[in-house]
Short mmCIF file of C-alpha atoms and ligand atoms in Angstrom, two decimals:
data_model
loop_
_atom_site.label_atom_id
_atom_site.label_comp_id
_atom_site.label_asym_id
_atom_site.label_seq_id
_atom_site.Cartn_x
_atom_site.Cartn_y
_atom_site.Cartn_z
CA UNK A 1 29.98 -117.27 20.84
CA UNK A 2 28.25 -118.35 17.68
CA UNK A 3 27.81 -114.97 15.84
CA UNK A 4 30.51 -112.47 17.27
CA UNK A 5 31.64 -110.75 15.02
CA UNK A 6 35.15 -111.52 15.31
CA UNK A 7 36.73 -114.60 17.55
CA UNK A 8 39.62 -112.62 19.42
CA UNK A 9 39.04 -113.85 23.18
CA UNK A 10 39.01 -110.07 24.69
CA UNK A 11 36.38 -108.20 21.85
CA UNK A 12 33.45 -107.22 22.30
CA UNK A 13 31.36 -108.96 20.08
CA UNK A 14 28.10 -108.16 18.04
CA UNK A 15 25.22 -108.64 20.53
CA UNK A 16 23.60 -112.17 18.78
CA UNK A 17 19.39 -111.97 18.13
CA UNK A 18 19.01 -114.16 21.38
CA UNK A 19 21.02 -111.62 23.54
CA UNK A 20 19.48 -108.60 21.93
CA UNK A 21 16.11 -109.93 22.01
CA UNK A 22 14.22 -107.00 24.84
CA UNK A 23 12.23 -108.82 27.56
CA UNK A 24 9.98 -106.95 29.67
CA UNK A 25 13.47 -106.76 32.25
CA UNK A 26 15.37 -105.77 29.58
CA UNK A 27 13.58 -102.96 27.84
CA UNK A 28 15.00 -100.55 25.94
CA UNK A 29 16.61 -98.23 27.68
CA UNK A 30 15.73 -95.21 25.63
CA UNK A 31 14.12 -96.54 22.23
CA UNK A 32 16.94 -94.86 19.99
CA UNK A 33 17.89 -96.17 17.04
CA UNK A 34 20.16 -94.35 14.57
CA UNK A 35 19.28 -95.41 11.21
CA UNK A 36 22.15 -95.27 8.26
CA UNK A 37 21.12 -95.22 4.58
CA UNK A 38 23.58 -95.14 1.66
CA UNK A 39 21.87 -97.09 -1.27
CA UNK A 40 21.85 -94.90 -3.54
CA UNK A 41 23.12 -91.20 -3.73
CA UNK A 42 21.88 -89.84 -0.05
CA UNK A 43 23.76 -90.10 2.56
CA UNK A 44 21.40 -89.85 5.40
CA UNK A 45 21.68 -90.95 9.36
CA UNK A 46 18.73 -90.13 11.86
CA UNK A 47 17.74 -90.59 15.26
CA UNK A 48 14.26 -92.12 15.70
CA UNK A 49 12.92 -92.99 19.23
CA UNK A 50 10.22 -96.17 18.94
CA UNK A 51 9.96 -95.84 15.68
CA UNK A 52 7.87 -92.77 15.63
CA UNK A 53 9.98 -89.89 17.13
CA UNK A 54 12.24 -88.14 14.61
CA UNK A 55 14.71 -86.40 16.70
CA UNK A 56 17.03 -85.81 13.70
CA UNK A 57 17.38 -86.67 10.28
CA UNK A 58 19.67 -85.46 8.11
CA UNK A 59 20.87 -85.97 4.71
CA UNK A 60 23.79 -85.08 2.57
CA UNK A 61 23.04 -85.09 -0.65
CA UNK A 62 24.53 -85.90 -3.67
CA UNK A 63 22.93 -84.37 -6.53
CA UNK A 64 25.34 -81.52 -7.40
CA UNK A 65 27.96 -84.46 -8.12
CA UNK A 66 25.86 -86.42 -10.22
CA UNK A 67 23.84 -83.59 -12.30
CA UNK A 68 26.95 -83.33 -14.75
CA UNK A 69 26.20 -86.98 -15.69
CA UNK A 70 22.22 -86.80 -15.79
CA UNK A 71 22.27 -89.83 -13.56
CA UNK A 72 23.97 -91.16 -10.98
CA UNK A 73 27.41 -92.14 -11.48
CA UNK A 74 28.23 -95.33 -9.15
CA UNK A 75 31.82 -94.94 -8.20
CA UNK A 76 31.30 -91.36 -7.31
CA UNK A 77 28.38 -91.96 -4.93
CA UNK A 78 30.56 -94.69 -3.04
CA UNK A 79 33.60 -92.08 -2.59
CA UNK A 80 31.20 -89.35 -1.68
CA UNK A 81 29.28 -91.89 0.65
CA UNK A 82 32.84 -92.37 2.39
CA UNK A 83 33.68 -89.21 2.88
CA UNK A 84 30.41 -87.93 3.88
CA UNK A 85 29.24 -90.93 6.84
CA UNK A 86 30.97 -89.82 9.80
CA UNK A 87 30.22 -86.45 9.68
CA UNK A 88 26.24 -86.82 8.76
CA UNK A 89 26.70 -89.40 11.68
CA UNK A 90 28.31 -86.72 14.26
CA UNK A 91 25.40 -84.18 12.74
CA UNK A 92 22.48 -86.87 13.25
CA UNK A 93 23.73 -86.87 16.63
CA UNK A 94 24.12 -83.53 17.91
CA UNK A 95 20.76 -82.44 16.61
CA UNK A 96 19.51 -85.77 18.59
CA UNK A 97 21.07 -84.59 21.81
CA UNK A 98 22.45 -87.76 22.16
CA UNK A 99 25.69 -89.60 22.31
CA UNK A 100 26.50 -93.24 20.77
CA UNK A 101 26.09 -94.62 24.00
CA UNK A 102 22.25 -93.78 24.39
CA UNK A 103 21.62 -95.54 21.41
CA UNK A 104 20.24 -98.71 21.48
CA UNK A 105 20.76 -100.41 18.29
CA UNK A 106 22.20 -99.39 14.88
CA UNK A 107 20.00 -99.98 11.20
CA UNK A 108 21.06 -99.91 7.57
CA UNK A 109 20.51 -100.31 4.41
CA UNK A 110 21.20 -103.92 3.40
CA UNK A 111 19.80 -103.53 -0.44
CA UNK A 112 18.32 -103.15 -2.62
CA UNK A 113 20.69 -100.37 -4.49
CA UNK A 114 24.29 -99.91 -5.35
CA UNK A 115 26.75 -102.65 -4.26
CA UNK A 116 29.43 -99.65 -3.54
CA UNK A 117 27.39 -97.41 -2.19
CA UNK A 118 25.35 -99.73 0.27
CA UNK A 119 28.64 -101.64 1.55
CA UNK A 120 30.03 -98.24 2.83
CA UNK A 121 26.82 -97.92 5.06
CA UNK A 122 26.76 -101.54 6.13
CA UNK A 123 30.64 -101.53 6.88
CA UNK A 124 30.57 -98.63 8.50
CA UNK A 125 27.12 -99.71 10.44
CA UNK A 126 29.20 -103.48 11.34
CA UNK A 127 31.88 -101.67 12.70
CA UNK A 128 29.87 -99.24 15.05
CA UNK A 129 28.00 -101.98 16.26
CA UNK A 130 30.97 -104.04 16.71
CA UNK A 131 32.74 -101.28 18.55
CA UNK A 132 29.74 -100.03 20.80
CA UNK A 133 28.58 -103.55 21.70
CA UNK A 134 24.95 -102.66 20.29
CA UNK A 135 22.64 -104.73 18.37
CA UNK A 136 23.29 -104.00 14.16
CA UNK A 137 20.00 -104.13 12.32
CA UNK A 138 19.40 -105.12 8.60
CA UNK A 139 16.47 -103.01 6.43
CA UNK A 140 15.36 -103.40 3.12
CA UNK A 141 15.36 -100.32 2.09
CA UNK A 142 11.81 -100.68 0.20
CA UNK A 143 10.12 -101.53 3.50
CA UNK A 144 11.89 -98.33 4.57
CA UNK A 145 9.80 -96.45 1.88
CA UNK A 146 6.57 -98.23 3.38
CA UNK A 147 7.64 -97.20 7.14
CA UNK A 148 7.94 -93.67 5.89
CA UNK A 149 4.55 -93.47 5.89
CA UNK A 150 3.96 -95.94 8.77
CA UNK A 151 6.43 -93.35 11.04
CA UNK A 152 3.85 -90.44 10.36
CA UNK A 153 0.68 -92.41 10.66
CA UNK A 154 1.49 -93.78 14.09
CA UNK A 155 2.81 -89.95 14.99
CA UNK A 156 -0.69 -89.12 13.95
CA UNK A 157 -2.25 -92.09 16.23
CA UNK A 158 -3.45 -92.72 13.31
CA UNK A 159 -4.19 -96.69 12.79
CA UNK A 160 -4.09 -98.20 9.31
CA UNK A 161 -6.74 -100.17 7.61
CA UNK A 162 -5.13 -103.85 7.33
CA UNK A 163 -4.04 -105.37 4.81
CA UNK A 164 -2.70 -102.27 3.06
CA UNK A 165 -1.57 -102.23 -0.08
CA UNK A 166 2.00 -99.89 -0.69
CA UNK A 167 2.74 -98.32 -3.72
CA UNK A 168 6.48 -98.04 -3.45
CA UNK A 169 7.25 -95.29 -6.74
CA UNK A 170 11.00 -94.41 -6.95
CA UNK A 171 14.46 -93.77 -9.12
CA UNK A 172 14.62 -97.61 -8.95
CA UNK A 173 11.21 -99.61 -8.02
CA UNK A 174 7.72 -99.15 -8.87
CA UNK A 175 6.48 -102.04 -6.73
CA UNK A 176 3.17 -103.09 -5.30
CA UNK A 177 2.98 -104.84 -1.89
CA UNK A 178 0.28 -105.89 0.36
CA UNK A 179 1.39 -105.61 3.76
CA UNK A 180 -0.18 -106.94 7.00
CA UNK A 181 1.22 -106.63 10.74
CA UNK A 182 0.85 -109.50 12.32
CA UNK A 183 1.81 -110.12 15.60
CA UNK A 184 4.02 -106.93 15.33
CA UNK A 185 5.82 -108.25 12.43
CA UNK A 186 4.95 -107.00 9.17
CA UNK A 187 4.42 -109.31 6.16
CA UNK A 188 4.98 -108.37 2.49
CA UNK A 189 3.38 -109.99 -0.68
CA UNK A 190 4.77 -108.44 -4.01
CA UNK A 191 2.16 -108.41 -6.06
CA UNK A 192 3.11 -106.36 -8.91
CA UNK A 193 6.42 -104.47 -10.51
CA UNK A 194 7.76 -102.51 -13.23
CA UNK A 195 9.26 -105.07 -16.45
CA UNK A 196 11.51 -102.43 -17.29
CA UNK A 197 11.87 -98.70 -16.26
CA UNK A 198 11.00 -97.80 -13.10
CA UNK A 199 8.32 -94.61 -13.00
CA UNK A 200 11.20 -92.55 -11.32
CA UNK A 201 13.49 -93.46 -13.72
CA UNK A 202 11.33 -92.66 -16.52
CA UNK A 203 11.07 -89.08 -15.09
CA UNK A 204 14.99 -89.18 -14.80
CA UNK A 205 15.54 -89.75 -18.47
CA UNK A 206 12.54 -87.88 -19.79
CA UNK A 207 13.78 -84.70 -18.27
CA UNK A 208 17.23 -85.52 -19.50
CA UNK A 209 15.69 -86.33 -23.05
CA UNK A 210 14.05 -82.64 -22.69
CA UNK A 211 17.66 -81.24 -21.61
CA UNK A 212 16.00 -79.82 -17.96
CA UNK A 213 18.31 -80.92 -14.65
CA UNK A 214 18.81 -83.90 -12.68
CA UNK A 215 16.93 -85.48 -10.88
CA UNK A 216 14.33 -84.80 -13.58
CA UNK A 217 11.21 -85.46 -11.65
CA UNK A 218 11.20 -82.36 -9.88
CA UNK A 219 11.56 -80.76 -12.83
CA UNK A 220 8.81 -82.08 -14.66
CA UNK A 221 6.46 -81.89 -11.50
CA UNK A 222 7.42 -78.21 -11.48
CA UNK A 223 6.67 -77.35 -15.23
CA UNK A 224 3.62 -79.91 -16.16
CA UNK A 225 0.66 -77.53 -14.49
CA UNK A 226 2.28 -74.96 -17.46
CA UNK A 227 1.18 -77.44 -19.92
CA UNK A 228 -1.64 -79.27 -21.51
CA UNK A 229 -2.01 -82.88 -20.22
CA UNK A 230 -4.07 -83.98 -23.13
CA UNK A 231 -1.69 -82.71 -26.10
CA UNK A 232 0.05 -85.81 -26.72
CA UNK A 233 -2.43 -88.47 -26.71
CA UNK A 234 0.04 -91.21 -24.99
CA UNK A 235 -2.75 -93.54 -24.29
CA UNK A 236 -3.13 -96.37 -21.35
CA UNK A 237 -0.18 -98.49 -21.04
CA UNK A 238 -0.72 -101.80 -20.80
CA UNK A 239 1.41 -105.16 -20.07
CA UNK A 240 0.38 -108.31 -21.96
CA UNK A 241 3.38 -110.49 -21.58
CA UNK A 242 4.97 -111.75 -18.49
CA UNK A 243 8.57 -111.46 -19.72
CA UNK A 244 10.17 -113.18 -16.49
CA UNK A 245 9.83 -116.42 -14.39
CA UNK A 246 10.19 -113.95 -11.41
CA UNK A 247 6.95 -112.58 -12.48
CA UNK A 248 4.85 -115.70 -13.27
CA UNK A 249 3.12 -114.76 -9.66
CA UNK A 250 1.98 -111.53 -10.75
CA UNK A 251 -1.36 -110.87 -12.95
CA UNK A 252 0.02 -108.81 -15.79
CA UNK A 253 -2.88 -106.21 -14.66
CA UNK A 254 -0.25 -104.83 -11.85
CA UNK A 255 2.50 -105.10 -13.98
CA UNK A 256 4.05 -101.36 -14.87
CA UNK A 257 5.90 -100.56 -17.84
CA UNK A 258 7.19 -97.23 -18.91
CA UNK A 259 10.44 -97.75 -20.97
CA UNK A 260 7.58 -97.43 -23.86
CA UNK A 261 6.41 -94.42 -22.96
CA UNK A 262 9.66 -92.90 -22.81
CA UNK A 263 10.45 -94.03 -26.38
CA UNK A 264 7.17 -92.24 -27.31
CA UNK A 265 8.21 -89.13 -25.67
CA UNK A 266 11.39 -89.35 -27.80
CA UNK A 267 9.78 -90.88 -31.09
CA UNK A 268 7.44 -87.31 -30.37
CA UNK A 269 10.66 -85.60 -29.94
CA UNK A 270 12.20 -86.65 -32.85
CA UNK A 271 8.82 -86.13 -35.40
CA UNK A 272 8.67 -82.62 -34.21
CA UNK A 273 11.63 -81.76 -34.90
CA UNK A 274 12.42 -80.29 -31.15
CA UNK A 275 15.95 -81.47 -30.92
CA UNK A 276 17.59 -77.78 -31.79
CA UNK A 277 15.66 -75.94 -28.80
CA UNK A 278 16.05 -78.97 -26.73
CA UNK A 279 20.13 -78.51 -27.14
CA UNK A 280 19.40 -74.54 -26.87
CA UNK A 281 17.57 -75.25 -23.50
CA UNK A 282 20.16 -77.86 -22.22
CA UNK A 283 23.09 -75.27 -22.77
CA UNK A 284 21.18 -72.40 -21.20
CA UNK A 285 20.55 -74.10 -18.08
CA UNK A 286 24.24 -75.55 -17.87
CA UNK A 287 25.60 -71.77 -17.82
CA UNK A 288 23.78 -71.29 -14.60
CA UNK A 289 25.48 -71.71 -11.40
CA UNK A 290 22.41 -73.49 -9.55
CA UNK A 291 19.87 -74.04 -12.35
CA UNK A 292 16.30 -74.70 -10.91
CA UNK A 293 12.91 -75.81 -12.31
CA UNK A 294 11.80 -72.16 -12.59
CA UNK A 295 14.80 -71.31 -14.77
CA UNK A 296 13.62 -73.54 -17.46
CA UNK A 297 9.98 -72.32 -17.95
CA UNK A 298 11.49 -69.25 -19.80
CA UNK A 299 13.25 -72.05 -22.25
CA UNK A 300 10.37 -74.29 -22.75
CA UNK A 301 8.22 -73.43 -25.84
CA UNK A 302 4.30 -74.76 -25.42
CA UNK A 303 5.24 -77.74 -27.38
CA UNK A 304 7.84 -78.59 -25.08
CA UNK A 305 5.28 -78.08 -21.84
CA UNK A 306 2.45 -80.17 -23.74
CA UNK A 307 4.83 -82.92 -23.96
CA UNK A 308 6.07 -82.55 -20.24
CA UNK A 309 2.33 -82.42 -19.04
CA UNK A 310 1.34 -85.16 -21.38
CA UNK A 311 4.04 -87.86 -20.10
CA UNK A 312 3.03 -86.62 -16.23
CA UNK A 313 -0.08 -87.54 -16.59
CA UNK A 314 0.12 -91.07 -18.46
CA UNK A 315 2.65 -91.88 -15.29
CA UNK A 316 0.00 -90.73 -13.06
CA UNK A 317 -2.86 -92.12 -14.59
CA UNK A 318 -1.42 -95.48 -14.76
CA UNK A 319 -0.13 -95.79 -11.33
CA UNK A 320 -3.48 -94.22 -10.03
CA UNK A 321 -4.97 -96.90 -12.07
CA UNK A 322 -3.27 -100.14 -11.45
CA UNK A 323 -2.68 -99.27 -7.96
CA UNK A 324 -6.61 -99.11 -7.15
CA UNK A 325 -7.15 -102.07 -9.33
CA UNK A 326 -5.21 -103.93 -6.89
CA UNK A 327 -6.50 -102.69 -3.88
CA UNK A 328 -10.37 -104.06 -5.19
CA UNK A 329 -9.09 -107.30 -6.38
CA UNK A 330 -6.79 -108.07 -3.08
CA UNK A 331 -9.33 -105.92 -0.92
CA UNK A 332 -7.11 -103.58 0.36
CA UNK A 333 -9.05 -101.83 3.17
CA UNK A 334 -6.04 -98.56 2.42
CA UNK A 335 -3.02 -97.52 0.13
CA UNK A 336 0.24 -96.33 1.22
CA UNK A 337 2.51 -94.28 -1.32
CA UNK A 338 5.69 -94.06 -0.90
CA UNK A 339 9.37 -93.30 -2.45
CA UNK A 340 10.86 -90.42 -4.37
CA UNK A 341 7.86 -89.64 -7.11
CA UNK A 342 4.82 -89.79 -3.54
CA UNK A 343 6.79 -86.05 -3.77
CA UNK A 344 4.69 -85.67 -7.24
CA UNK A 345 1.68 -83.28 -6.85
CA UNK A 346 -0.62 -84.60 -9.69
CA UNK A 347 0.36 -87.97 -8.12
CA UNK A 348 -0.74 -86.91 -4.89
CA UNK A 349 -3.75 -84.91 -6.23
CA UNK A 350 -4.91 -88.24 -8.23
CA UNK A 351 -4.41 -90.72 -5.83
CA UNK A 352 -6.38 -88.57 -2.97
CA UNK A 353 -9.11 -87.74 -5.34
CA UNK A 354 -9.86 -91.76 -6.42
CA UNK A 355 -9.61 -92.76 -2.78
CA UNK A 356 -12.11 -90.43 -1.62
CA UNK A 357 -14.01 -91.36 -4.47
CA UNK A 358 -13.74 -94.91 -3.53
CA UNK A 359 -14.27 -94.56 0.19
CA UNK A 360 -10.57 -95.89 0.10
CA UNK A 361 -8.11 -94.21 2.60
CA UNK A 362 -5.02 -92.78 1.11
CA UNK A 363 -1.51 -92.02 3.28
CA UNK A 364 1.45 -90.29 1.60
CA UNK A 365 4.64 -89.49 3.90
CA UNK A 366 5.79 -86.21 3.93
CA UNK A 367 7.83 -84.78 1.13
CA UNK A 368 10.93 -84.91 3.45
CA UNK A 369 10.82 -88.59 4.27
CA UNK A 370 9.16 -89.55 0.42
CA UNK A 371 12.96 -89.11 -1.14
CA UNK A 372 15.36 -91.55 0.41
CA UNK A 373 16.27 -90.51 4.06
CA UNK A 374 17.32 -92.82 7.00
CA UNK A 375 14.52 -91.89 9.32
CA UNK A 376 12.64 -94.43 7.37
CA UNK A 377 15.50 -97.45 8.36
CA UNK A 378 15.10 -96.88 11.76
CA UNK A 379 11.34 -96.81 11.90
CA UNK A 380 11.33 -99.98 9.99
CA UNK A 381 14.21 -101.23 12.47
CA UNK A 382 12.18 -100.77 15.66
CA UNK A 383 9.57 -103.79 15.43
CA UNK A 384 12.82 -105.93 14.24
CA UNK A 385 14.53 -104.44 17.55
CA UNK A 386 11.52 -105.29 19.86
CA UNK A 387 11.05 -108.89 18.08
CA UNK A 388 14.98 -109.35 18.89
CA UNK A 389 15.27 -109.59 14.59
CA UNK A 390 19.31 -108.73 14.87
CA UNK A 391 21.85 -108.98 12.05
CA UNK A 392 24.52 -111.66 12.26
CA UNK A 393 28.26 -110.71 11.56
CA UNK A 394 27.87 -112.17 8.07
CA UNK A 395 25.67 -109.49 6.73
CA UNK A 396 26.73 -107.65 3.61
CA UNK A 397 25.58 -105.48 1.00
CA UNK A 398 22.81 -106.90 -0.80
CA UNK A 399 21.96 -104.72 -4.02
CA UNK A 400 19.75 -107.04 -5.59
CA UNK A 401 17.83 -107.64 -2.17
CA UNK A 402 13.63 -108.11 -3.05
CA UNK A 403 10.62 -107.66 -0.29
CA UNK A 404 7.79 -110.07 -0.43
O1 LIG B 1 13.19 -92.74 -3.31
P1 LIG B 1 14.22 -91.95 -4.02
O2 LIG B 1 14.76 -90.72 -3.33
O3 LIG B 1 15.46 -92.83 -4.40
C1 LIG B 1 15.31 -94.15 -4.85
O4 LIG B 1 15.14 -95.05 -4.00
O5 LIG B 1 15.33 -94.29 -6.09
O6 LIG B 1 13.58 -91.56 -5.45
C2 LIG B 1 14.28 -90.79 -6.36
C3 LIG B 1 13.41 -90.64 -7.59
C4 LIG B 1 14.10 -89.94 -8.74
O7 LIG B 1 13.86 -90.69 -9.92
C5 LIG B 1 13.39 -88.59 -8.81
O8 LIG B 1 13.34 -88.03 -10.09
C6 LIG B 1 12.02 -88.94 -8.30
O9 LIG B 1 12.24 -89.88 -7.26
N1 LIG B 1 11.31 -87.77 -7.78
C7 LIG B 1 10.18 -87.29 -8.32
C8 LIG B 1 9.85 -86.12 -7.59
N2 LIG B 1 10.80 -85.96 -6.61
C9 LIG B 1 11.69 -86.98 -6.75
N3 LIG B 1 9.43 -87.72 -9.35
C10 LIG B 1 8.34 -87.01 -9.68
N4 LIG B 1 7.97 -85.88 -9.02
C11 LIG B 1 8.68 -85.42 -7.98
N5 LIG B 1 8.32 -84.30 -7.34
ZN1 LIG B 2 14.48 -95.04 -2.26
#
């Protein structure tokens, strides 16, 4: 047997694509696919029927670990990923109803993220599959982002324009892809990325910068409409180079940038002298048991909210921008946004607002399935399940995995 997972005579082995492939006699027997996701610092399983039917998804997260560190400390989120899959599993599948034996294949995360982090999910996923004799299947976990959205539009009966063009905005990618179903397969051109920062991360170290909590873009979502968006005059960003080879396919006019504005939030930081009420603010917050966004709008002078509503809104405005930019020049007929910062309400208020303006149809997920969840890998599993598109045993974590 060509791709068992191990040789030993009497195992079970890892169903290959060709025997997991469904033909019309050998149709799913109940559509469930229990999705694992452990890039980064969620551990999340769910139970998604065809791809559209959520019948649990649930998520331990890892944020009072990390918040300490004001970012995500790698080694921790792999021990905490250990200790937290088999019990998020068990969870994932008593709110299901179901047992491992209804289930008819198994997703995860192959990459991009953290090579710790996403090998506990795909070990963990191998040796299920291995075990249960089901077909394992391999997502990217940016086209899990895109079927987010994808998940709820077809819940909705809701058909998208084609091609579409997917704003994936998150902690680590601010990426651009025009995506096309064909033949129930979908197809992903990269067409534009961040150079540096990605627009979540920017948020991440911004907030830090401003000594509010981690993960900063909640924070700074919660406390911009408190301040004036034209304060700080941080101007259009713009990228003239093409710093990479990987780029040279990709006009610099969808290329993002915002390491620079983060300097300029600091550079503004530092000429105003705001570093004393910064450190004020940052010890404040750190005496509270469970510090949220509303505790720091006591500890944020006007300057401090200016700034906040200032960077927002040169994020915004130059996602909003490039993003429609793209859609005309690749004629998009819609735009999907997805990933942690779709949660952002000026985000969601700018995009909407251009694409009625433009006639242009706009989908965001919810905000439950815009952070990372693992509803998303199993919607993006299912047409890979139906087109028989099964991992072999040599998968492995893949952190620097791309789409497109
Ligand atoms: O998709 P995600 O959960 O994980 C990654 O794949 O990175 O995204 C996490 C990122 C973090 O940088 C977080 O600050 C940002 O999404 N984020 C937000 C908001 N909620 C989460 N950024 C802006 N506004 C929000 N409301
Ligand atoms: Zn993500």
């Amino acid at each position: 047997m060509e791709r068992c997972l191990y040789h030993g005579d009497m195992r079970p082995t890892l169903p290959s694509s060709a025997d997991a492939a469904p033909t019309p006699e050998s149709a799913p027997r109940s559509g469930l696919i229990l999705g694992i996701e452990s890039s980064c610092d969620e551990t999340g399983e769910a139970i998604v029927r065809g791809g559209v039917e959520v019948l649990s998804n649930v998520i331990a997260s890892q944020i009072r670990t990390h918040a300490p560190y004001g970012g995500v400390v790698p080694e921790l989120a792999s021990r905490e990923h250990l200790q937290n899959i088999v019990p998020v599993v068990r969870t994932a599948l008593q709110q299901a109803g179901c047992s491992f034996e209804d289930l008819d294949a198994i997703a995860v995360t192959e990459g991009p993220g953290l090579a710790g982090a996403l090998l506990v999910g795909v070990m963990y996923a191998k040796g299920l599959a291995f075990a249960l004799n089901k077909p394992l299947i391999a997502v990217n976990h940016l086209e899990g982002h895109i079927h987010a959205v994808l998940l709820e539009a077809r819940k909705q009966q809701q058909t998208l324009a084609q091609p579409t063009l997917a704003l994936v905005v998150s902690g680590g990618h601010t990426h651009l892809y025009l995506a096309e179903e064909i033949g129930g397969t979908w197809r992903y051109n990269n067409i534009g990325r961040t150079v540096d920062d990605a627009a979540g991360e920017a948020f991440d170290k911004v907030a830090k910068l401003l000594g509010l909590g981690y993960p900063g873009g909640p924070w700074i979502d919660w406390l911009a409409p408190h301040g004036d968006p034209h304060a700080v005059p941080f101007g259009p960003i713009t990228v003239k180079q093409k710093p990479y080879r990987a780029l040279q396919k990709q006009s610099p006019r969808f290329l993002f940038s915002f390491s620079g504005l983060k300097t300029a939030v600091l550079r503004h930081v530092q000429q105003h002298a705001m570093k004393p009420v910064i450190e004020a603010r940052r010890e404040a917050l750190a005496k509270l048991a469970d510090a949220r966004p509303s505790d720091a709008l006591a500890l944020c002078d006007t300057a401090t909210l200016n700034l906040i509503a200032s960077f927002q809104r040169a994020v915004v405005e130059d996602l909003v921008r490039k993003t429609f930019a793209a859609a005309e020049t690749f004629h998009s007929a819609g735009i999907v946004v997805s990933g942690g910062v779709a949660a952002n309400g000026e985000l969601r208020q700018y995009f909407l607002a251009a694409g009625q303006k433009r006639g242009l149809p706009v989908i965001f997920p919810s905000l439950e399935l815009s952070t990372d969840n693992a509803a998303m890998i199993a919607a993006a599993a299912w047409p890979k399940f139906m087109s028989g598109d099964v991992a072999t045993e040599t998968l492995t974590a893949m952190p620097s995995l791309s789409l497109g």
